[in-house]
Amino acid sequence: MHRQTALITGCSSGFGKLIATTFHDNDWNVIATMRSPEQETDLASGEHMLATRLDVNDSQSIEAAFSAGEAEFGFIDTVVNNAGYGGYGLFEQASESDMRSMFETNLFGPINIMRVALPKMRASGTGTIINVTSMAGHMALPGNSIYSASKHAMVGLTEAMALEYRPLGIRIFSVAPGAYPTTRFTANTDKRIDEGDAELVAYSNRLREQINSVGAQMASESGKIADPQEVADRVYACATSEMPIHSPTGADAEMLIAMMGQDNRQDFLDRIGTMLVPGN
Ligand SMILES: NC(=O)c1ccc[n+]([C@@H]2O[C@H](COP(=O)([O-])OP(=O)(O)OC[C@H]3O[C@@H](n4cnc5c(N)ncnc54)[C@H](OP(=O)(O)O)[C@@H]3O)[C@@H](O)[C@H]2O)c1
């Protein structure tokens, strides 16, 4: 049987590494992209695995990674936009450059990738794109306004593009994780908490404590530690089976998004798609 190929961004850690391993374990060719492949030890290039450099903010590195992947494996069937970062902080604790950098990576990064992938997929009349968004892309989280804004943009972009590209044979999905203990994501989160004047710092610390305590309570009520492999499995399911456009993933995300009454959203989107998008 034809072995399919996936290109994944942000494979140096967290979900990206697990997504790469999951596809590889399921007999896919994997182009595991990362900013510093020379430091990578787990996902070394080998049989059906190409570990190669790609910075989502560097167009040349994107073109080079696609070319290297195509030279090795041929057509790239699935692209996973996973690279991104978060960070706790009040709106005023972020500088303009912090805000622009976050949008560059979390929104324009996937846009840069999709602008390269889509013409190739359209020429083949097939392909799948999976965007790792966030629960924060469906419900805005205090203390995460810029991150929430970047992920809301990604959720909106994905939703419109999923409908737009469906008649052209290209499937586009959002996998929206809740909170997961991926080490770097968690380690980097609080670096702005002590920025700004005394009022901001005191309020930011109080808000953080409250968020941590609600998070801990939800985790203890659910009775299990969120396993990041769930996200990798959901991404793989999108690549290989019929799935809704939006996949909230994790007990917290599923519960909070259902609380927002979005559980019938797929029916709504199907109606909008039928109403507005001509068939091919
Ligand atoms: N963990 C969570 O609770 C959670 C929840 C919802 C959504 N998410 C989303 O899940 C995705 C993966 O996060 P994670 O939790 O696995 O965190 P992570 O372990 O910090 O991984 C993030 C990955 O993105 C890469 N990256 C950052 N900027 C990049 C750039 N400019 N170009 C290429 N790669 C870049 C990092 O590479 P370097 O090693 O080079 O920095 C790293 O490989 C992100 O989009 C994040 O927003 C995470």
CSV table of C-alpha atoms and ligand atoms in Angstrom, one decimal:
chain,number,residue,atom,x,y,z
A,1,MET,CA,0.0,0.0,0.0
A,2,HIS,CA,1.1,3.6,-0.7
A,3,ARG,CA,2.9,5.0,2.3
A,4,GLN,CA,1.7,8.5,3.0
A,5,THR,CA,3.8,11.5,4.0
A,6,ALA,CA,3.3,14.1,6.7
A,7,LEU,CA,5.2,17.4,7.3
A,8,ILE,CA,4.9,18.6,10.9
A,9,THR,CA,6.2,21.9,12.4
A,10,GLY,CA,7.6,22.3,15.9
A,11,CYS,CA,8.9,18.8,16.4
A,12,SER,CA,11.7,19.5,18.9
A,13,SER,CA,9.4,19.0,21.9
A,14,GLY,CA,5.9,18.6,23.2
A,15,PHE,CA,3.0,17.7,20.9
A,16,GLY,CA,5.1,18.1,17.8
A,17,LYS,CA,7.5,15.3,18.8
A,18,LEU,CA,4.6,13.0,19.8
A,19,ILE,CA,2.7,13.8,16.5
A,20,ALA,CA,5.9,12.9,14.5
A,21,THR,CA,6.3,9.7,16.4
A,22,THR,CA,2.7,8.7,16.1
A,23,PHE,CA,2.6,9.1,12.3
A,24,HIS,CA,5.9,7.3,12.0
A,25,ASP,CA,4.7,4.4,14.2
A,26,ASN,CA,1.7,4.2,11.9
A,27,ASP,CA,3.9,3.6,8.8
A,28,TRP,CA,3.9,7.2,7.4
A,29,ASN,CA,6.9,9.0,6.0
A,30,VAL,CA,7.5,11.9,8.4
A,31,ILE,CA,9.2,15.2,7.6
A,32,ALA,CA,9.8,16.3,11.2
A,33,THR,CA,10.6,20.0,11.1
A,34,MET,CA,12.2,22.1,13.8
A,35,ARG,CA,14.3,25.2,14.2
A,36,SER,CA,17.5,23.4,15.4
A,37,PRO,CA,17.6,19.9,13.9
A,38,GLU,CA,21.3,19.7,14.8
A,39,GLN,CA,20.3,19.5,18.5
A,40,GLU,CA,17.7,16.8,17.9
A,41,THR,CA,18.4,13.3,19.2
A,42,ASP,CA,15.0,11.5,19.4
A,43,LEU,CA,13.8,12.1,15.8
A,44,ALA,CA,17.1,11.6,13.9
A,45,SER,CA,16.7,11.2,10.1
A,46,GLY,CA,16.5,7.6,9.2
A,47,GLU,CA,14.1,5.2,7.5
A,48,HIS,CA,10.9,7.1,6.6
A,49,MET,CA,12.0,10.0,8.8
A,50,LEU,CA,13.5,13.3,7.7
A,51,ALA,CA,14.4,15.7,10.5
A,52,THR,CA,15.0,19.1,8.8
A,53,ARG,CA,15.2,22.8,9.6
A,54,LEU,CA,12.1,24.9,9.4
A,55,ASP,CA,11.4,28.2,11.2
A,56,VAL,CA,7.8,29.2,10.5
A,57,ASN,CA,8.9,32.9,10.3
A,58,ASP,CA,11.5,32.2,7.6
A,59,SER,CA,10.1,31.7,4.1
A,60,GLN,CA,13.3,30.3,2.7
A,61,SER,CA,13.5,27.6,5.4
A,62,ILE,CA,9.8,26.6,4.6
A,63,GLU,CA,10.5,26.3,0.9
A,64,ALA,CA,13.7,24.3,1.6
A,65,ALA,CA,12.0,21.9,4.0
A,66,PHE,CA,9.1,21.2,1.5
A,67,SER,CA,11.7,20.7,-1.3
A,68,ALA,CA,13.8,18.4,0.9
A,69,GLY,CA,10.7,16.4,2.0
A,70,GLU,CA,9.4,16.1,-1.6
A,71,ALA,CA,12.8,15.0,-2.9
A,72,GLU,CA,12.9,12.3,-0.2
A,73,PHE,CA,9.3,11.1,-0.2
A,74,GLY,CA,7.3,12.7,-3.1
A,75,PHE,CA,3.9,14.3,-2.5
A,76,ILE,CA,3.2,15.6,1.0
A,77,ASP,CA,-0.3,14.3,1.9
A,78,THR,CA,-0.7,16.0,5.3
A,79,VAL,CA,0.7,19.1,6.9
A,80,VAL,CA,0.4,19.7,10.6
A,81,ASN,CA,0.8,23.3,11.8
A,82,ASN,CA,1.9,22.7,15.4
A,83,ALA,CA,4.6,25.2,16.1
A,84,GLY,CA,3.6,28.0,18.4
A,85,TYR,CA,4.0,29.3,21.9
A,86,GLY,CA,2.0,30.7,24.8
A,87,GLY,CA,2.7,32.9,27.7
A,88,TYR,CA,0.7,34.2,30.7
A,89,GLY,CA,0.5,37.9,31.3
A,90,LEU,CA,-1.9,40.8,31.5
A,91,PHE,CA,-2.5,42.8,28.3
A,92,GLU,CA,-0.3,45.7,29.6
A,93,GLN,CA,2.5,43.4,30.6
A,94,ALA,CA,3.2,42.6,27.0
A,95,SER,CA,5.2,45.0,24.8
A,96,GLU,CA,4.1,45.7,21.3
A,97,SER,CA,7.0,43.6,20.1
A,98,ASP,CA,5.9,40.7,22.3
A,99,MET,CA,2.4,40.9,20.8
A,100,ARG,CA,3.7,41.1,17.2
A,101,SER,CA,6.1,38.2,17.7
A,102,MET,CA,3.3,36.0,19.0
A,103,PHE,CA,1.1,36.8,16.0
A,104,GLU,CA,4.1,36.2,13.7
A,105,THR,CA,4.6,32.7,15.0
A,106,ASN,CA,1.1,31.6,16.0
A,107,LEU,CA,-0.9,33.1,13.1
A,108,PHE,CA,1.5,34.1,10.3
A,109,GLY,CA,3.6,31.0,10.8
A,110,PRO,CA,0.8,28.6,9.8
A,111,ILE,CA,-0.3,31.1,7.1
A,112,ASN,CA,3.3,31.0,5.6
A,113,ILE,CA,3.2,27.2,5.6
A,114,MET,CA,-0.3,27.0,4.1
A,115,ARG,CA,0.6,29.4,1.3
A,116,VAL,CA,3.3,26.9,0.2
A,117,ALA,CA,1.3,23.7,0.8
A,118,LEU,CA,-2.1,24.6,-0.8
A,119,PRO,CA,-1.0,25.2,-4.4
A,120,LYS,CA,0.7,21.8,-4.4
A,121,MET,CA,-2.4,20.1,-2.8
A,122,ARG,CA,-4.7,21.9,-5.2
A,123,ALA,CA,-2.7,20.7,-8.2
A,124,SER,CA,-3.2,17.1,-6.9
A,125,GLY,CA,-6.8,17.6,-5.9
A,126,THR,CA,-6.1,16.1,-2.4
A,127,GLY,CA,-4.4,16.9,0.9
A,128,THR,CA,-5.1,17.5,4.6
A,129,ILE,CA,-4.0,20.4,6.8
A,130,ILE,CA,-4.3,20.1,10.6
A,131,ASN,CA,-3.8,23.2,12.7
A,132,VAL,CA,-3.1,22.8,16.4
A,133,THR,CA,-5.0,25.7,17.8
A,134,SER,CA,-6.1,25.9,21.4
A,135,MET,CA,-9.1,25.9,23.8
A,136,ALA,CA,-8.1,29.6,24.1
A,137,GLY,CA,-9.0,30.0,20.4
A,138,HIS,CA,-12.7,29.2,21.3
A,139,MET,CA,-13.0,30.9,24.7
A,140,ALA,CA,-10.8,33.9,25.5
A,141,LEU,CA,-8.9,33.4,28.7
A,142,PRO,CA,-8.0,36.2,31.1
A,143,GLY,CA,-4.2,36.5,31.6
A,144,ASN,CA,-3.8,35.2,28.0
A,145,SER,CA,-5.4,37.9,25.9
A,146,ILE,CA,-2.7,38.1,23.2
A,147,TYR,CA,-2.4,34.3,23.0
A,148,SER,CA,-6.2,33.9,22.9
A,149,ALA,CA,-6.4,36.5,20.2
A,150,SER,CA,-3.7,34.7,18.1
A,151,LYS,CA,-5.5,31.4,18.6
A,152,HIS,CA,-9.0,32.9,17.9
A,153,ALA,CA,-7.5,34.2,14.6
A,154,MET,CA,-6.3,30.6,13.9
A,155,VAL,CA,-9.7,29.1,14.7
A,156,GLY,CA,-11.5,31.6,12.5
A,157,LEU,CA,-9.0,31.2,9.7
A,158,THR,CA,-9.2,27.4,9.9
A,159,GLU,CA,-13.0,27.4,9.9
A,160,ALA,CA,-13.3,29.6,6.8
A,161,MET,CA,-10.6,27.8,4.9
A,162,ALA,CA,-12.1,24.3,5.8
A,163,LEU,CA,-15.3,25.3,4.1
A,164,GLU,CA,-13.5,27.1,1.2
A,165,TYR,CA,-11.3,24.2,0.3
A,166,ARG,CA,-13.7,21.3,0.9
A,167,PRO,CA,-15.0,21.3,-2.7
A,168,LEU,CA,-11.4,21.3,-4.0
A,169,GLY,CA,-10.6,18.0,-2.2
A,170,ILE,CA,-8.5,19.5,0.6
A,171,ARG,CA,-9.5,18.9,4.2
A,172,ILE,CA,-8.6,21.4,6.9
A,173,PHE,CA,-9.0,20.8,10.6
A,174,SER,CA,-8.5,22.5,13.9
A,175,VAL,CA,-7.4,20.4,16.9
A,176,ALA,CA,-7.9,22.6,20.0
A,177,PRO,CA,-6.1,21.3,23.1
A,178,GLY,CA,-6.9,22.3,26.6
A,179,ALA,CA,-4.1,22.5,29.2
A,180,TYR,CA,-1.5,19.9,28.8
A,181,PRO,CA,1.8,19.5,30.7
A,182,THR,CA,4.2,19.8,27.8
A,183,THR,CA,7.4,20.8,29.5
A,184,ARG,CA,8.5,23.9,27.5
A,185,PHE,CA,5.1,25.3,27.1
A,186,THR,CA,4.6,25.2,30.9
A,187,ALA,CA,8.1,26.3,31.7
A,188,ASN,CA,7.9,29.4,29.6
A,189,THR,CA,4.5,30.6,30.6
A,190,ASP,CA,5.1,33.0,33.5
A,191,LYS,CA,8.1,35.0,32.2
A,192,ARG,CA,6.1,38.3,32.0
A,193,ILE,CA,4.3,38.0,35.4
A,194,ASP,CA,6.5,40.6,37.2
A,195,GLU,CA,6.6,43.2,34.3
A,196,GLY,CA,5.1,46.7,34.8
A,197,ASP,CA,4.0,48.8,37.7
A,198,ALA,CA,3.2,47.5,41.2
A,199,GLU,CA,-0.6,47.4,40.6
A,200,LEU,CA,-0.2,45.3,37.5
A,201,VAL,CA,2.3,42.9,39.2
A,202,ALA,CA,0.1,42.4,42.2
A,203,TYR,CA,-3.0,41.9,40.2
A,204,SER,CA,-1.2,39.6,37.7
A,205,ASN,CA,0.1,37.4,40.6
A,206,ARG,CA,-3.4,37.2,42.2
A,207,LEU,CA,-5.0,36.3,38.9
A,208,ARG,CA,-2.4,33.7,38.2
A,209,GLU,CA,-3.0,32.1,41.6
A,210,GLN,CA,-6.7,32.0,41.0
A,211,ILE,CA,-6.3,30.4,37.5
A,212,ASN,CA,-3.8,27.8,38.9
A,213,SER,CA,-6.3,26.9,41.7
A,214,VAL,CA,-9.3,26.5,39.3
A,215,GLY,CA,-7.0,24.5,37.0
A,216,ALA,CA,-5.9,22.2,39.9
A,217,GLN,CA,-9.6,21.8,41.0
A,218,MET,CA,-10.7,20.9,37.4
A,219,ALA,CA,-7.8,18.4,37.2
A,220,SER,CA,-8.6,16.8,40.5
A,221,GLU,CA,-12.4,16.6,39.6
A,222,SER,CA,-11.5,14.9,36.3
A,223,GLY,CA,-9.3,12.5,38.3
A,224,LYS,CA,-6.5,12.2,35.6
A,225,ILE,CA,-3.5,14.0,34.4
A,226,ALA,CA,-4.0,15.2,30.8
A,227,ASP,CA,-1.8,13.1,28.6
A,228,PRO,CA,-0.3,15.0,25.6
A,229,GLN,CA,-0.5,11.8,23.5
A,230,GLU,CA,-4.3,12.5,23.3
A,231,VAL,CA,-3.5,15.5,21.1
A,232,ALA,CA,-1.2,13.5,18.9
A,233,ASP,CA,-3.9,10.8,18.5
A,234,ARG,CA,-6.5,13.4,17.6
A,235,VAL,CA,-4.3,14.9,15.0
A,236,TYR,CA,-3.7,11.5,13.5
A,237,ALA,CA,-7.4,10.8,13.5
A,238,CYS,CA,-8.0,14.0,11.5
A,239,ALA,CA,-5.4,12.8,8.9
A,240,THR,CA,-6.9,9.3,8.6
A,241,SER,CA,-10.6,9.5,9.2
A,242,GLU,CA,-13.8,11.6,8.9
A,243,MET,CA,-13.6,14.2,11.7
A,244,PRO,CA,-15.4,17.4,12.4
A,245,ILE,CA,-13.6,20.7,11.5
A,246,HIS,CA,-13.2,21.5,15.2
A,247,SER,CA,-11.8,18.9,17.7
A,248,PRO,CA,-11.6,20.3,21.2
A,249,THR,CA,-9.2,17.9,22.9
A,250,GLY,CA,-8.8,17.1,26.6
A,251,ALA,CA,-11.4,17.0,29.4
A,252,ASP,CA,-11.1,20.7,30.2
A,253,ALA,CA,-11.4,21.8,26.6
A,254,GLU,CA,-14.4,19.5,25.8
A,255,MET,CA,-16.2,20.6,29.0
A,256,LEU,CA,-15.6,24.3,28.6
A,257,ILE,CA,-16.4,24.4,24.9
A,258,ALA,CA,-19.6,22.4,25.4
A,259,MET,CA,-20.6,24.8,28.1
A,260,MET,CA,-20.4,27.5,25.5
A,261,GLY,CA,-23.1,25.7,23.5
A,262,GLN,CA,-20.8,25.0,20.6
A,263,ASP,CA,-21.6,21.3,20.5
A,264,ASN,CA,-23.9,21.8,17.5
A,265,ARG,CA,-21.4,23.9,15.6
A,266,GLN,CA,-20.6,21.2,13.1
A,267,ASP,CA,-24.2,21.0,12.0
A,268,PHE,CA,-24.3,24.8,11.7
A,269,LEU,CA,-21.0,24.8,9.7
A,270,ASP,CA,-22.3,22.1,7.4
A,271,ARG,CA,-25.4,24.3,6.7
A,272,ILE,CA,-23.3,27.3,6.1
A,273,GLY,CA,-21.0,25.3,3.8
A,274,THR,CA,-24.0,24.0,1.8
A,275,MET,CA,-25.6,27.4,1.6
A,276,LEU,CA,-22.5,29.4,0.6
A,277,VAL,CA,-20.0,27.1,-1.1
A,278,PRO,CA,-20.6,25.9,-4.6
A,279,GLY,CA,-19.9,22.2,-5.2
A,280,ASN,CA,-17.0,21.2,-7.4
B,1,LIG,N1,0.6,22.6,26.1
B,1,LIG,C1,-0.6,23.2,26.1
B,1,LIG,O1,-1.2,23.2,27.2
B,1,LIG,C2,-1.2,23.7,24.9
B,1,LIG,C3,-2.6,24.0,24.9
B,1,LIG,C4,-3.2,24.5,23.8
B,1,LIG,C5,-2.5,24.7,22.6
B,1,LIG,N2,-1.1,24.4,22.6
B,1,LIG,C6,-0.5,24.6,21.3
B,1,LIG,O2,0.2,23.4,20.9
B,1,LIG,C7,1.3,23.7,20.1
B,1,LIG,C8,2.6,23.0,20.6
B,1,LIG,O3,2.8,23.4,21.9
B,1,LIG,P1,3.5,22.5,23.0
B,1,LIG,O4,2.6,22.5,24.2
B,1,LIG,O5,3.9,21.2,22.4
B,1,LIG,O6,4.7,23.4,23.4
B,1,LIG,P2,6.3,23.2,23.3
B,1,LIG,O7,6.8,21.9,23.8
B,1,LIG,O8,6.9,24.5,23.8
B,1,LIG,O9,6.5,23.1,21.7
B,1,LIG,C9,6.4,24.2,20.8
B,1,LIG,C10,7.2,23.9,19.6
B,1,LIG,O10,7.0,25.0,18.7
B,1,LIG,C11,8.3,25.3,18.2
B,1,LIG,N3,8.4,26.7,17.7
B,1,LIG,C12,8.2,27.9,18.3
B,1,LIG,N4,8.4,28.9,17.5
B,1,LIG,C13,8.8,28.4,16.3
B,1,LIG,C14,9.1,28.9,15.0
B,1,LIG,N5,9.2,30.2,14.8
B,1,LIG,N6,9.3,28.1,14.0
B,1,LIG,C15,9.3,26.7,14.2
B,1,LIG,N7,9.0,26.2,15.4
B,1,LIG,C16,8.8,27.0,16.4
B,1,LIG,C17,9.3,25.1,19.3
B,1,LIG,O11,10.6,25.0,18.8
B,1,LIG,P3,11.9,25.4,19.6
B,1,LIG,O12,12.3,24.2,20.3
B,1,LIG,O13,12.8,25.8,18.5
B,1,LIG,O14,11.5,26.6,20.5
B,1,LIG,C18,8.7,23.7,19.8
B,1,LIG,O15,9.1,22.7,19.0
B,1,LIG,C19,1.4,25.3,20.1
B,1,LIG,O16,0.9,25.8,18.9
B,1,LIG,C20,0.6,25.7,21.3
B,1,LIG,O17,0.1,27.0,21.2
B,1,LIG,C21,-0.5,23.9,23.7
